XYZ file of C-alpha atoms in Angstrom:
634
model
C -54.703 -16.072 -20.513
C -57.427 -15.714 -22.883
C -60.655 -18.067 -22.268
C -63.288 -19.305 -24.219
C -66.844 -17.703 -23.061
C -68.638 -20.935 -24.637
C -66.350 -23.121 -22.808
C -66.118 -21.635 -19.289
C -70.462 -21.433 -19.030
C -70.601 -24.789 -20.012
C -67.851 -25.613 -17.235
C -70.514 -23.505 -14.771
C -73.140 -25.760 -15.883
C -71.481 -28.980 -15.574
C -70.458 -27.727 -11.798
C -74.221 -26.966 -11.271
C -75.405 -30.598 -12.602
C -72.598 -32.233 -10.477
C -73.455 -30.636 -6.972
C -76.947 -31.514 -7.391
C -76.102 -34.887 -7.866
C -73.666 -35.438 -5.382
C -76.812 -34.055 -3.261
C -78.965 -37.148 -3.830
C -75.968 -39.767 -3.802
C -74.334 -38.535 -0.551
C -75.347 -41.943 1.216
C -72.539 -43.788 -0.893
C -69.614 -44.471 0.983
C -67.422 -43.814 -1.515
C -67.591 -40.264 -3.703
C -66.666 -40.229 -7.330
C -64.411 -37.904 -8.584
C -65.415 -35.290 -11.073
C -64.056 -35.338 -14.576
C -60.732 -33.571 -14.901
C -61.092 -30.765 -17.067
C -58.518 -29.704 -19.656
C -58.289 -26.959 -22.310
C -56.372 -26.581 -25.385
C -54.122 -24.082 -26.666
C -56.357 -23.268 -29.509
C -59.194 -23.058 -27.010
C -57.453 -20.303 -24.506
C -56.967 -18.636 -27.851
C -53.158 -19.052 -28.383
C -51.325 -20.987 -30.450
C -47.541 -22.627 -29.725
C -45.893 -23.805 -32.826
C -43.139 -26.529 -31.937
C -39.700 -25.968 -31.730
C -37.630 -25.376 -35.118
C -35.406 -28.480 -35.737
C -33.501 -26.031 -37.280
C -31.623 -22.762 -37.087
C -31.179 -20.680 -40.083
C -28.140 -18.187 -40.437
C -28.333 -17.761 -44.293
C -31.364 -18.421 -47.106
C -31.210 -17.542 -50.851
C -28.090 -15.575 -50.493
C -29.324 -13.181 -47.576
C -28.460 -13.396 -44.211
C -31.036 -14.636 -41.707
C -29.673 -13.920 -38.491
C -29.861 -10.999 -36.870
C -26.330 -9.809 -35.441
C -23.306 -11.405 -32.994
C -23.732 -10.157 -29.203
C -21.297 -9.482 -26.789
C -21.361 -8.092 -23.188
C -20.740 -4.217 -22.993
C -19.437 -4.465 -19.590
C -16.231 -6.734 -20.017
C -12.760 -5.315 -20.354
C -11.359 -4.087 -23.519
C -9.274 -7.207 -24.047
C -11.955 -9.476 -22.777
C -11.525 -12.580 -25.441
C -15.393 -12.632 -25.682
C -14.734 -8.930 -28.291
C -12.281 -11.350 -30.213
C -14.385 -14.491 -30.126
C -17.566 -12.263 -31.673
C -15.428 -10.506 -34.450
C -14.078 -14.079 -35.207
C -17.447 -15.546 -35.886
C -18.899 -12.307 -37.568
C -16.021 -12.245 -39.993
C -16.228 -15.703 -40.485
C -19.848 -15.810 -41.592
C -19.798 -12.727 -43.738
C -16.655 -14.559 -45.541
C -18.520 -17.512 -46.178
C -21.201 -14.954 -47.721
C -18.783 -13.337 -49.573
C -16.303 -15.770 -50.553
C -18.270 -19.184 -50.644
C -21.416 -17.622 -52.313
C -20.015 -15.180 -54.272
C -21.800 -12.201 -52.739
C -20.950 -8.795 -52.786
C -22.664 -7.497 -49.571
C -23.354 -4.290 -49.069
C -21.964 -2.905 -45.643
C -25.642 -2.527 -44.310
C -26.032 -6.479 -45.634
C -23.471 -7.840 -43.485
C -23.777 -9.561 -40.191
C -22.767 -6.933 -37.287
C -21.307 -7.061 -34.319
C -23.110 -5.638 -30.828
C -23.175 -4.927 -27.812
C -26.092 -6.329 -25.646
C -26.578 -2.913 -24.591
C -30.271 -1.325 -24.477
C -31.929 2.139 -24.114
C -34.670 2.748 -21.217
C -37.630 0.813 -22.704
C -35.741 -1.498 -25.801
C -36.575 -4.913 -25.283
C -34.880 -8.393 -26.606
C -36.519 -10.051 -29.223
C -36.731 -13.414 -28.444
C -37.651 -14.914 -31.809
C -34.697 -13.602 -33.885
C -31.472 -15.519 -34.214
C -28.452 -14.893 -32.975
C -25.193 -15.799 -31.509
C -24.745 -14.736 -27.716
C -20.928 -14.498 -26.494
C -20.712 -15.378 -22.662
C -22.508 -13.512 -20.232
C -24.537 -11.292 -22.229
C -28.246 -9.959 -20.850
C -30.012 -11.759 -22.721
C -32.309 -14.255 -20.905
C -30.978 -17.078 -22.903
C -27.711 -16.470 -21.277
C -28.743 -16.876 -18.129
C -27.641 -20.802 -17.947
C -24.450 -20.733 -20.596
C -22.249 -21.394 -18.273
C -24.057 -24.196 -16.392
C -21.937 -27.497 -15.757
C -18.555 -25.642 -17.245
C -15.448 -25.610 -15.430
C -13.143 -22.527 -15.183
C -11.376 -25.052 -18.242
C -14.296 -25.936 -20.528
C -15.893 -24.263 -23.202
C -19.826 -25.013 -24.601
C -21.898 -23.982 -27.626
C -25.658 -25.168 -27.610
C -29.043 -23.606 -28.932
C -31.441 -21.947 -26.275
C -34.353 -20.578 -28.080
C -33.041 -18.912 -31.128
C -30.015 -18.029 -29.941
C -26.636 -19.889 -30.121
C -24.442 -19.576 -26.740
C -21.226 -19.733 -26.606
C -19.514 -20.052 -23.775
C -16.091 -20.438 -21.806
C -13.701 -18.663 -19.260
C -10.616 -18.267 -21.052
C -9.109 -16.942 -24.330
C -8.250 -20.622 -25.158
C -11.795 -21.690 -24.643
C -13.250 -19.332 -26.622
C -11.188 -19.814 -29.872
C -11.941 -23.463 -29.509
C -15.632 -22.824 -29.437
C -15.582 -20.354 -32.459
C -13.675 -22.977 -34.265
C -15.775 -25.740 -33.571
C -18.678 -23.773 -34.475
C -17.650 -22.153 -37.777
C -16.567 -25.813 -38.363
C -20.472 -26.613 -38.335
C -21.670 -23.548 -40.082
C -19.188 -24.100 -42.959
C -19.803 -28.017 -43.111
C -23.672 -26.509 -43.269
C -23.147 -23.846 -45.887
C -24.993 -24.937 -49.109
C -23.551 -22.991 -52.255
C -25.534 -24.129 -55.169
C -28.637 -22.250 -52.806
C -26.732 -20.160 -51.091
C -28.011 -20.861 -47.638
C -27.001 -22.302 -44.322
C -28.732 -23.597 -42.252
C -28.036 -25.483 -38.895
C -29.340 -28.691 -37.324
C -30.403 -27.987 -33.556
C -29.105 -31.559 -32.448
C -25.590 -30.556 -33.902
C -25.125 -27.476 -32.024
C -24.215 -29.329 -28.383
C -20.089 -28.409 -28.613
C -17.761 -28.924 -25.875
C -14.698 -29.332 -24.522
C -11.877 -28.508 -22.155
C -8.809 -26.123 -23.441
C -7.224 -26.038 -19.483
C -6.506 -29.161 -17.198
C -5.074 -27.073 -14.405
C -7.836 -24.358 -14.085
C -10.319 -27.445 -14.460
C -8.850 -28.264 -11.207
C -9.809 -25.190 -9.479
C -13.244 -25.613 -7.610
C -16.066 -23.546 -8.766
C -16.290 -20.373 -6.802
C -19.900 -19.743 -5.661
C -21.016 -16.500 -5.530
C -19.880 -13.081 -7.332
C -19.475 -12.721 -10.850
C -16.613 -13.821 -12.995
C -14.154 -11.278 -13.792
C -11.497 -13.068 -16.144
C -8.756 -15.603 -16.733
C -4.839 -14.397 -16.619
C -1.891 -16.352 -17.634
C -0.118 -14.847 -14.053
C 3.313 -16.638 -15.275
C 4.603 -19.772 -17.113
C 3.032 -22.031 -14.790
C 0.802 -19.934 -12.851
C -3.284 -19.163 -13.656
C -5.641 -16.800 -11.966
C -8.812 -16.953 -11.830
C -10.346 -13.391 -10.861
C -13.811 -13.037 -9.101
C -15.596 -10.031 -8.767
C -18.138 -8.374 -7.168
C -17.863 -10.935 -4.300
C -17.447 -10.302 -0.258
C -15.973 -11.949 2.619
C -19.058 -14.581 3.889
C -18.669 -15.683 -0.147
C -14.697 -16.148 0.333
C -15.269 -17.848 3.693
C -17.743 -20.768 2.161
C -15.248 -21.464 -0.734
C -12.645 -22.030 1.297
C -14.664 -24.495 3.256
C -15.801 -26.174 -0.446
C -11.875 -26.232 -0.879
C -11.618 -28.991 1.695
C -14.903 -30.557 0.329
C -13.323 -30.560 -3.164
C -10.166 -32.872 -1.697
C -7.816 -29.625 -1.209
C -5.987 -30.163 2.341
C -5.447 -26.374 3.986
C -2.075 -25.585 4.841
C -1.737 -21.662 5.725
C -4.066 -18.853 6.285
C -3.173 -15.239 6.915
C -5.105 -11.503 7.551
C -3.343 -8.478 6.944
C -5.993 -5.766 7.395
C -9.673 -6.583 5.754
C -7.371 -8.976 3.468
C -7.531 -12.567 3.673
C -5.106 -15.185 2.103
C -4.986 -19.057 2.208
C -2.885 -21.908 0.918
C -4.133 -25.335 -0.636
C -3.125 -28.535 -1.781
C -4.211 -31.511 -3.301
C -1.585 -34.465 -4.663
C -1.047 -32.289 -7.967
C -1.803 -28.710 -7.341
C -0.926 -26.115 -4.940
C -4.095 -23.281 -4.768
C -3.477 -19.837 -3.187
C -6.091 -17.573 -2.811
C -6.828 -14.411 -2.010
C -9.851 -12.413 -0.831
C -8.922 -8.397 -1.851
C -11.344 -6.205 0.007
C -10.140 -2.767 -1.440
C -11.538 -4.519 -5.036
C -14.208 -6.827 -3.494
C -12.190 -9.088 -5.455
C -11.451 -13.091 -5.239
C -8.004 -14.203 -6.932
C -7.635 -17.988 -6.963
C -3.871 -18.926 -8.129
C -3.052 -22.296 -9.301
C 0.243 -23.743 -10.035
C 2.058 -27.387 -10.042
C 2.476 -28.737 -6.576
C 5.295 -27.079 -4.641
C 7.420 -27.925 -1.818
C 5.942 -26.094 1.488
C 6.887 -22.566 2.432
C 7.811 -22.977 6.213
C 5.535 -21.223 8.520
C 7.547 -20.215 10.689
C 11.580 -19.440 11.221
C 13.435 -22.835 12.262
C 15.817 -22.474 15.740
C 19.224 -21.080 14.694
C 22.225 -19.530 17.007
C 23.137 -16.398 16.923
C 26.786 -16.161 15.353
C 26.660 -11.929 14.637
C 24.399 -9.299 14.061
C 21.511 -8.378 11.092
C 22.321 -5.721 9.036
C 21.001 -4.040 5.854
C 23.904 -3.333 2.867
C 23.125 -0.850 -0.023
C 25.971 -1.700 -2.516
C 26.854 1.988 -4.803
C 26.774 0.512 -8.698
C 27.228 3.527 -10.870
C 29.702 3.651 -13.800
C 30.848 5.767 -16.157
C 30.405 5.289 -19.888
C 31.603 6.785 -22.631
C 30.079 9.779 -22.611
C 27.738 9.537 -19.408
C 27.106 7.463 -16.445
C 25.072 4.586 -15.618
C 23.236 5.783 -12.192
C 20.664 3.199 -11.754
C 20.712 -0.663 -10.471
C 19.995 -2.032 -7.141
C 21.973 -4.823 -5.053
C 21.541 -5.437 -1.712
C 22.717 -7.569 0.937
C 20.809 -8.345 4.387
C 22.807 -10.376 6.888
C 20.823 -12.221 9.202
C 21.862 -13.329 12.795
C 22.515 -17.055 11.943
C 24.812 -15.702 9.879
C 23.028 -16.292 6.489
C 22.318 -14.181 3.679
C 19.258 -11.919 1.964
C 20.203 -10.590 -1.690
C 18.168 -8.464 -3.291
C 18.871 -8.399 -7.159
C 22.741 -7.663 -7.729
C 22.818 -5.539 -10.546
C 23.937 -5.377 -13.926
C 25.596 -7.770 -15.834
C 29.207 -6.418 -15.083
C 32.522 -7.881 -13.122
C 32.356 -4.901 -10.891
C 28.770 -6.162 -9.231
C 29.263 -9.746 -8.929
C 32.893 -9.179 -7.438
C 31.544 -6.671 -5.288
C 28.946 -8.364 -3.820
C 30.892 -12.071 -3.445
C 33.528 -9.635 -1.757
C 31.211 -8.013 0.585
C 29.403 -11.291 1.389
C 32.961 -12.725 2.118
C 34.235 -9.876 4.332
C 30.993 -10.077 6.198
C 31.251 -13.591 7.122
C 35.227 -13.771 7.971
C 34.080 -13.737 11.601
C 32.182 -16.789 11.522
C 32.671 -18.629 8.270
C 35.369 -20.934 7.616
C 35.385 -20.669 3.840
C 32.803 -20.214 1.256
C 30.528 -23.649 1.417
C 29.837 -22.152 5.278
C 28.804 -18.889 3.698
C 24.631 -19.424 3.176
C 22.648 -17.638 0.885
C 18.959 -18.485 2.090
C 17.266 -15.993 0.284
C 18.306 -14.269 -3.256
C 15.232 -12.382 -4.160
C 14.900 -11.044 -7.818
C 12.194 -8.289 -7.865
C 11.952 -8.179 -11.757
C 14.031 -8.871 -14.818
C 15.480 -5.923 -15.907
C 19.136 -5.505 -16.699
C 20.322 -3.298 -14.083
C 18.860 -5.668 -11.179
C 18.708 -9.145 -12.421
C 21.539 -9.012 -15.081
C 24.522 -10.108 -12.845
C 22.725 -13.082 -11.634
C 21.479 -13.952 -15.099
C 25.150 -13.837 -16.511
C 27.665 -14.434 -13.772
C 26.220 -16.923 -11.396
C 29.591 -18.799 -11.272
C 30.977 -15.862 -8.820
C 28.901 -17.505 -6.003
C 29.388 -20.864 -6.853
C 30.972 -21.340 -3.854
C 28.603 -20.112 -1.391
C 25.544 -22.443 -0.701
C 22.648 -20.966 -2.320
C 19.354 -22.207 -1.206
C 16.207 -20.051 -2.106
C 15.043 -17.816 -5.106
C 12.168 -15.780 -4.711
C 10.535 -14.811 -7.753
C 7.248 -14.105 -9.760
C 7.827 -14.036 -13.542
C 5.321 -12.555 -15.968
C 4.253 -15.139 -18.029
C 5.442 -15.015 -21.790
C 2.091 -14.610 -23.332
C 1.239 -11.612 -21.116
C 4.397 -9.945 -21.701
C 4.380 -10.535 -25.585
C 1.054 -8.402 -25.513
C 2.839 -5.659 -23.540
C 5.478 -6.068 -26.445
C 2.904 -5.346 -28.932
C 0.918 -2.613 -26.786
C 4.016 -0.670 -26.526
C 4.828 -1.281 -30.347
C 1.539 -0.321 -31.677
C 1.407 3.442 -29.180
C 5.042 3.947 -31.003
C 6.987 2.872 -28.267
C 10.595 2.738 -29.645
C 13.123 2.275 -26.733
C 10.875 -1.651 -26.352
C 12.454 -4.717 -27.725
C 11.298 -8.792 -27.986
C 14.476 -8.827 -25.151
C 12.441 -6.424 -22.826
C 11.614 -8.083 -19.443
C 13.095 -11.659 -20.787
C 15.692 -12.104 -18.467
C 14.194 -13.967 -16.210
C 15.351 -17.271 -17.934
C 18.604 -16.416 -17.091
C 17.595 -16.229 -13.757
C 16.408 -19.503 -14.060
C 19.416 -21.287 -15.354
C 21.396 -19.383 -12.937
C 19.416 -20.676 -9.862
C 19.872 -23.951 -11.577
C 23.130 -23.578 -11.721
C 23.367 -22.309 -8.061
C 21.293 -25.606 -6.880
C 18.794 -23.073 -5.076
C 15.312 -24.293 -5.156
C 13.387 -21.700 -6.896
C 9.932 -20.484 -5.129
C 6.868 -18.474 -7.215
C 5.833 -15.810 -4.260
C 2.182 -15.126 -4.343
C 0.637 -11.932 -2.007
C 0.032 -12.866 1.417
C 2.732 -15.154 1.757
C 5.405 -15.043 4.708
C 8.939 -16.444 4.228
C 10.780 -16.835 7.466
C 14.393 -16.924 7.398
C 16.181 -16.598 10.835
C 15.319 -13.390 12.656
C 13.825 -11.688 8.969
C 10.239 -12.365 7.927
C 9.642 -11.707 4.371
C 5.824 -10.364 4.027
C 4.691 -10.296 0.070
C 2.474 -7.344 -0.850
C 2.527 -7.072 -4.328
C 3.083 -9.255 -7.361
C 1.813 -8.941 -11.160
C -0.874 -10.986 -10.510
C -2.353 -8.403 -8.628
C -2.395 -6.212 -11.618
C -3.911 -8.776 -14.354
C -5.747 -9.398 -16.384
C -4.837 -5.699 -16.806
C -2.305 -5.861 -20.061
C 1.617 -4.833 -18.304
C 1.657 -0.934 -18.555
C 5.656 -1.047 -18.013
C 7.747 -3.911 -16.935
C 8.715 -2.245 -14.238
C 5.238 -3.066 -13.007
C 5.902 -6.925 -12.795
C 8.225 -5.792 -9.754
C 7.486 -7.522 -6.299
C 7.035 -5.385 -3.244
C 8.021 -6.756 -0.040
C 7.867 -5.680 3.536
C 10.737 -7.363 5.547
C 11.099 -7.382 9.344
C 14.577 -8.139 10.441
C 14.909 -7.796 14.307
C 12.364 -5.798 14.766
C 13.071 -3.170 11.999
C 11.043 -2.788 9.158
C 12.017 -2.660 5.686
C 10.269 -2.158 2.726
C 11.634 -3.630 -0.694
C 9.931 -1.700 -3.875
C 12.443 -2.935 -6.528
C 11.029 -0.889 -9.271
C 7.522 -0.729 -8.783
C 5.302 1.523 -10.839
C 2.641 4.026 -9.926
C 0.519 0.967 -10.681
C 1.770 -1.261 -8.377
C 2.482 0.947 -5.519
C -1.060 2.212 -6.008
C -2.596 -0.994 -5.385
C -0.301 -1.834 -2.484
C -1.554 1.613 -0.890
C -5.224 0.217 -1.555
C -5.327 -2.985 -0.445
C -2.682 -2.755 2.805
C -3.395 0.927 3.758
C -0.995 1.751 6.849
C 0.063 -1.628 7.302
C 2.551 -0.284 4.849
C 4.168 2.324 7.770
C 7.863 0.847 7.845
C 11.286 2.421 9.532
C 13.224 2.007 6.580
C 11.912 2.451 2.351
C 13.905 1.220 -0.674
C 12.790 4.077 -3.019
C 11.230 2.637 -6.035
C 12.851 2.813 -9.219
C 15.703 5.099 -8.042
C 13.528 7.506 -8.159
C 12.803 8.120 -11.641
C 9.330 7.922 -13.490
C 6.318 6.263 -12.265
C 4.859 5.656 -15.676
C 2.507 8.364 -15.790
C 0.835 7.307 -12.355
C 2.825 9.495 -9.426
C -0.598 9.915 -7.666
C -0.244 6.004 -6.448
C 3.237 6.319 -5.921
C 2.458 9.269 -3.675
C -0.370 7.090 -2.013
C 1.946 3.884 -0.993
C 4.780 6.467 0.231
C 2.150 8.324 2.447
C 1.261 4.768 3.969
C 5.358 3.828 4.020
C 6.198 7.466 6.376
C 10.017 6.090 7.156
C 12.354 7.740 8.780
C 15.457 6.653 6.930
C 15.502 6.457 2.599
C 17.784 3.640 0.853
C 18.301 5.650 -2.583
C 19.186 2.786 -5.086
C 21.291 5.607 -7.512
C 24.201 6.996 -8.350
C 25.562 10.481 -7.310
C 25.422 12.016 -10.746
C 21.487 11.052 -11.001
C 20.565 12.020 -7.442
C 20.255 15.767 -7.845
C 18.063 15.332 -10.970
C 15.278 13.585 -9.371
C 15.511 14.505 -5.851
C 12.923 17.531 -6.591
C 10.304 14.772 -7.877
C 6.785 15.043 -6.809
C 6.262 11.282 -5.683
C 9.919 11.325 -4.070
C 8.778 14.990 -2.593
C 6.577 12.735 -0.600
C 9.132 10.517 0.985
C 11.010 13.621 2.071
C 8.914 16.278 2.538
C 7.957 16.752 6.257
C 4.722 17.440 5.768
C 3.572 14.603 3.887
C 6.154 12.518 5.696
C 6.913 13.929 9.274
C 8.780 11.033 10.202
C 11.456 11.807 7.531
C 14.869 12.253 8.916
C 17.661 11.017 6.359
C 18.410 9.803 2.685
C 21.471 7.336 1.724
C 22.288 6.994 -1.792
C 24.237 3.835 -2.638
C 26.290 5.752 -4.971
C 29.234 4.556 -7.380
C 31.154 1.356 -7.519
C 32.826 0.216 -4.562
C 30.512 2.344 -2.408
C 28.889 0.912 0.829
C 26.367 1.494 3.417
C 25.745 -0.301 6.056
C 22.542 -0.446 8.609
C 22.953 -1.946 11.708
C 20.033 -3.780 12.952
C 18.110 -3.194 14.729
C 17.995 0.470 13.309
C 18.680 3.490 14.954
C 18.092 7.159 12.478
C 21.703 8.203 11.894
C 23.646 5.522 13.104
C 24.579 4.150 9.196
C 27.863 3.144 8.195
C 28.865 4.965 4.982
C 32.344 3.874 3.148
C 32.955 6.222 -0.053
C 35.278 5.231 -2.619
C 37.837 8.169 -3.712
C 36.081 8.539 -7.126
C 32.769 8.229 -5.623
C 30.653 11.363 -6.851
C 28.075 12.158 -4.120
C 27.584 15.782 -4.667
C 24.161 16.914 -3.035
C 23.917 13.163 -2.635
C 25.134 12.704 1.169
C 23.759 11.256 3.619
C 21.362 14.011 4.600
C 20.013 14.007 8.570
C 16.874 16.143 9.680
C-alpha cells in the first residue's frame, strides 16, 4: 500500500506532541484516548471506483463482453458445453438477427475453455459469463446455497455465473437469462446492457434430487438419469472418512438407516425418509461417491425368512437354439434355480417363442411334481431380468400368461432410463450404426406389464444389495448406474451382474455384460469375484471392443465349471475367443475343469447343489446339435 510521505511525518509528529503530554498529565486518573487516525483512498494513492450498476454485453453494435467460459475438465457431454454454446449462439443471434449485423467471425462472441498457459492470468475487469465450476475466482461461491435440484445466475464482479447440477438446471438458467438479455437488447442503439439487481435467477428443475442431502467433501462429478425413476448423483475425488460423515448427516437430514454392507474397500448403505428411499455407495477403485434416489420402496429383507426343506437346490441351463430359414438362432439365456423350500430363481427365459415359455413352465412343473400339488403351490420368488434384449427378456415380455398359474412374487430389475438410452440411440446413429433401431433395448415395458400381469412386486436392484431367498443369496455387483453418466456404449452394457450363493455354491450371473461392465466389476470387487460356477457373458460373442475387461473379471471369476448360454452350431465359432480363452485356458484359469453348453430346444442341464465338477445332469434332445459342444471335463 502506497503512503503519503507528508501524511505519515506529520502522524510522527503528532505521536511526538502526544507522549510529551501524556508526560505532564500522568497524575489524572483517567487517560484520554488519542485521536483515531484514518486515511483515504486518494491519500494511500489508489483510487476504487464503485461498483457498475450495470453490466454491458453489447454498445453501438459491437460486442462488449469478452467470451462464454466453460470448465476444460468436465466430460464431453457435460451439459455445462451445451449450456455455453446455448448462450453464445444466442447472443451473437440477437447481434445478428435483432440488430441487423453482419459479424465477422473474429466479431462474434466465442466460446472457451477456462484453460491457461504457465504464467496467463484472469482478467478480472472484463465481462463475461462463467458456466459452473470454472477457475475463475468468481466461481469459487456459484454454487453456494444450491441443491443438487436448483439452478442460480447472479453477477460476481464482472462476471455472470451460472450455475446448476443437472442438464435440466442448466437449460432453465440459460433460458431465464437470455430471457433478460433479450428483454435488455435495445435495437434503435444497438446495445444491451444489463441491470446488476436483475441478474439474481433461480430456481429448482428436480424435487427428488433436492431431497438428497448435500454431500460434503470431494468434487461434483455429474447428474445421471440411472432409470425412469432413479437419479444419481456422482461424487468424485472423495475418500472413505468423507463417505463416513455423510452418512452420519443422512440421519441428521431426517433419513432413518436401514442396511449397510462392505464387500472389499467398498461400502454401501440404505436410507429412508417418508418419501424417498437413498442408496449409496462409496466406490474405492474410482474414489467415487454414488448417491441413488428413487420413490420410497417396500424393504428388501435382510436376511432369508425360516422355510422347510421340501427337496434339493439345483441350477437348470435350458438349450434355446432354433433353426431358421436359412441359419440358426444360437443365442438366448433361460435359467431356472430351484431352491430348497421348493421355490423358484428364473433368470430371463428367452425369446419371444412357444418353445421357451412351454419349456420352462414344463420344466418348472416337472421339478415341483414331488412337492407341489398344482400350480398356485409352485412359487416363483425371484424372476430376474438381466437386460431387455429379445433373446432374454422377450418371452416374459410377450407370453407372461404361460405362468399365470404359478405364484409369482419378485422381479429384479434395473432399467436404463429412456432419456439415457435415446442418446445411445443417437450415438450409435450418428457413428453409422445400422443394425440400431428406436425398439433397441425397449423391452423392458413389456417386462413391466408382464410383472403386472404376474402380480409380482417389481424391485429396482442397486450394487451392494443382498436379496435372500431361502438357502440362495443374491449379491448385486453391477448395474448401469455404475457406468453413467458415461453415454451406453452397447445395450448389452445395461446388463446386471450378480453373484448368487445357493448352498454354499457360488454362481455368477453375467447376462450379457460388456467389456465395460465386467471391467468395472473386476475393479471395484477384485477376487471377491472367485466363484465355482460362471454364466459366460454374452454367449460368448463380442465384448464391444473392450475384451481386456472381460479378460480382467474372468481372471477374478477362476471357476471350475462354465454354463455356456449357446447353441451347438455357435459354440465352435467362438470357443477360440481371447476373453473366453481366459475362462478355459489353464493358465489364466487353473481351476478350469468343464464347459456345458445349453444347446438346442428341449435341451437340459442340470447342477445339483451343492456342486460337485462333473457330476451335471445333461438330457440331449435327438436333434440337438452339440458337435465340439459337449460337456468337456479336464
Amino acid at each position: 500500500m502506497k503512503i503519503n510521505k507528508k501524511l505519515w511525518s506529520a502522524v510522527l509528529l503528532l505521536a511526538l506532541v502526544l507522549t510529551v503530554s501524556l508526560l505532564f498529565t500522568s497524575c489524572k486518573t483517567t487517560p484520554v484516548d488519542p485521536p483515531e487516525q484514518s486515511t483515504t483512498a486518494e491519500e494511500e494513492g489508489t483510487t476504487s471506483a464503485p461498483e457498475s450498476p450495470t453490466l454491458e454485453i453489447a454498445r453501438d453494435g459491437k460486442l462488449s463482453i469478452a467470451r462464454v467460459v466453460r470448465p476444460a475438465d468436465i466430460a464431453s457431454n457435460a451439459p455445462e458445453i451445451a449450456t455455453a454454446k446455448t448462450l453464445r449462439d444466442a447472443i451473437n443471434n440477437i447481434m445478428n438477427d435483432d440488430f441487423g449485423l453482419d459479424l465477422a467471425y473474429d466479431e462474434k462472441l466465442a466460446m472457451e475453455e477456462d484453460f491457461l498457459m504457465p504464467g496467463q492470468t484472469y482478467d478480472s475487469s472484463t465481462v463475461e459469463i462463467l458456466i459452473g465450476a470454472t477457475a475463475y475466482d468468481e466461481s469459487a461461491g456459484a454454487f453456494d446455497g444450491l441443491s443438487y435440484g436448483d439452478y442460480a445466475v447472479k453477477a460476481v464482479g464482472n462476471k455472470i455465473i451460472v450455475a446448476a447440477y443437472t442438464e435440466s438446471g442448466y437449460s432453465a438458467a440459460a433460458n431465464k437469462l437470455i430471457d433478460l438479455i433479450k428483454q435488455s437488447a435495445d435495437a434503435t442503439d444497438k446495445s444491451i446492457t444489463l441491470g446488476r439487481t436483475d441478474i439474481v435467477i433461480g430456481g429448482s428443475t428436480n424435487k427428488t434430487i433436492s431431497a438428497i442431502p448435500m454431500y460434503e467433501g470431494g468434487a461434483f462429478g455429474s447428474y445421471y438419469k440411472a432409470g425412469n425413476t432413479v437419479d444419481e448423483i456422482i461424487v468424485k475425488k472423495t475418500n472413505r472418512d468423507e463417505f463416513d460423515s455423510y452418512l452420519k448427516k443422512l440421519t441428521e437430514s431426517g433419513y432413518t438407516c436401514y442396511t449397510t454392507n462392505e464387500i472389499k474397500s467398498n461400502k454401501f448403505a440404505t436410507y429412508t425418509n417418508e418419501s424417498y428411499t437413498l442408496t449409496v455407495g462409496y466406490y474405492n477403485y474410482e474414489a467415487s461417491a454414488r448417491l441413488i434416489i428413487e420413490p420410497l420402496a417396500e424393504a428388501v429383507p435382510l436376511e432369508a425368512a425360516k422355510y422347510e426343506k421340501v427337496t434339493t437346490s439345483q441350477i437348470t441351463m435350458l438349450g434355446l437354439e432354433y433353426k431358421t430359414s436359412d441359419s440358426y438362432k444360437s443365442n438366448g439365456l433361460s435359467m431356472l434355480i430351484r431352491l430348497e423350500d421348493g421355490s423358484f430363481i428364473i433368470i430371463d427365459g428367452g425369446f419371444n417363442r412357444a418353445s421357451c415359455s412351454n419349456n420352462l413352465a414344463a420344466e418348472i412343473r416337472k421339478q415341483a411334481s414331488k412337492y407341489a400339488k398344482n400350480d398356485k403351490d409352485i412359487r416363483i420368488a425371484a424372476w430376474i431380468i438381466t437386460h431387455a434384449h429379445g433373446d432374454h427378456s422377450g418371452m416374459i415380455s410377450s407370453r407372461s400368461d404361460a405362468f399365470k398359474g404359478f405364484t409369482v412374487e419378485n422381479f429384479l430389475v434395473n432399467f436404463i432410463s429412456d432419456s439415457e438410452r435415446q442418446k445411445a440411440i443417437s450415438e450409435y446413429i450418428a457413428k453409422g450404426a445400422t443394425n440400431w433401431s428406436n425398439g433397441e433395448g425397449g423391452g423392458y415395458a413389456s417386462v413391466l406389464s408382464s410383472a403386472e400381469n404376474l402380480g409380482a412386486k417389481v424391485r429396482t436392484v442397486h450394487v451392494g444389495q443382498n436379496y435372500y431367498f431361502a438357502d440362495a443369496k443374491l449379491e448385486v455387483l453391477y448395474t448401469i448406474e455404475s457406468f453413467g453418466p458415461s453415454v451406453c456404449n452397447a445395450f448389452n452394457t445395461t446388463s446386471l451382474i450378480i453373484k448368487a450363493t445357493i448352498s454354499g455354491t457360488t454362481f455368477m450371473i453375467t447376462g450379457d455384460a460388456t467389456g465395460a461392465g465386467m471391467q468395472i466389476a473386476a475393479n471395484m470387487f477384485g477376487d471377491y469375484l472367485k466363484s465355482d460356477i460362471v454364466q459366460v457373458s454374452h454367449h460368448g460373442y463380442t465384448t464391444w471392443g473392450n475384451e481386456a475387461g472381460t479378460i480382467a473379471a474372468y481372471r477374478q471369476m477362476v471357476p471350475p465349471t462354465l454354463l455356456w448360454p449357446q447353441g451347438g452350431n455357435a459354440y465352435p465359432k467362438y470357443v477360440s475367443k481371447s476373453y473366453n480363452v481366459a475362462l478355459t485356458d489353464t493358465k489364466s484359469n487353473p481351476n478350469y475343469r468343464e464347459t456345458y453348453v445349453a444347446g438346442t430346444e428341449g435341451d437340459t442341464v442340470i447342477l445339483p447343489l451343492p456342486y460337485k465338477v462333473g457330476t451335471a445332469i445333461v438330457s440331449r434332445v435327438s436333434t440337438s446339435k452339440i458337435e465340439g459342444a459337449s460337456t468337456i471335463k479336464k
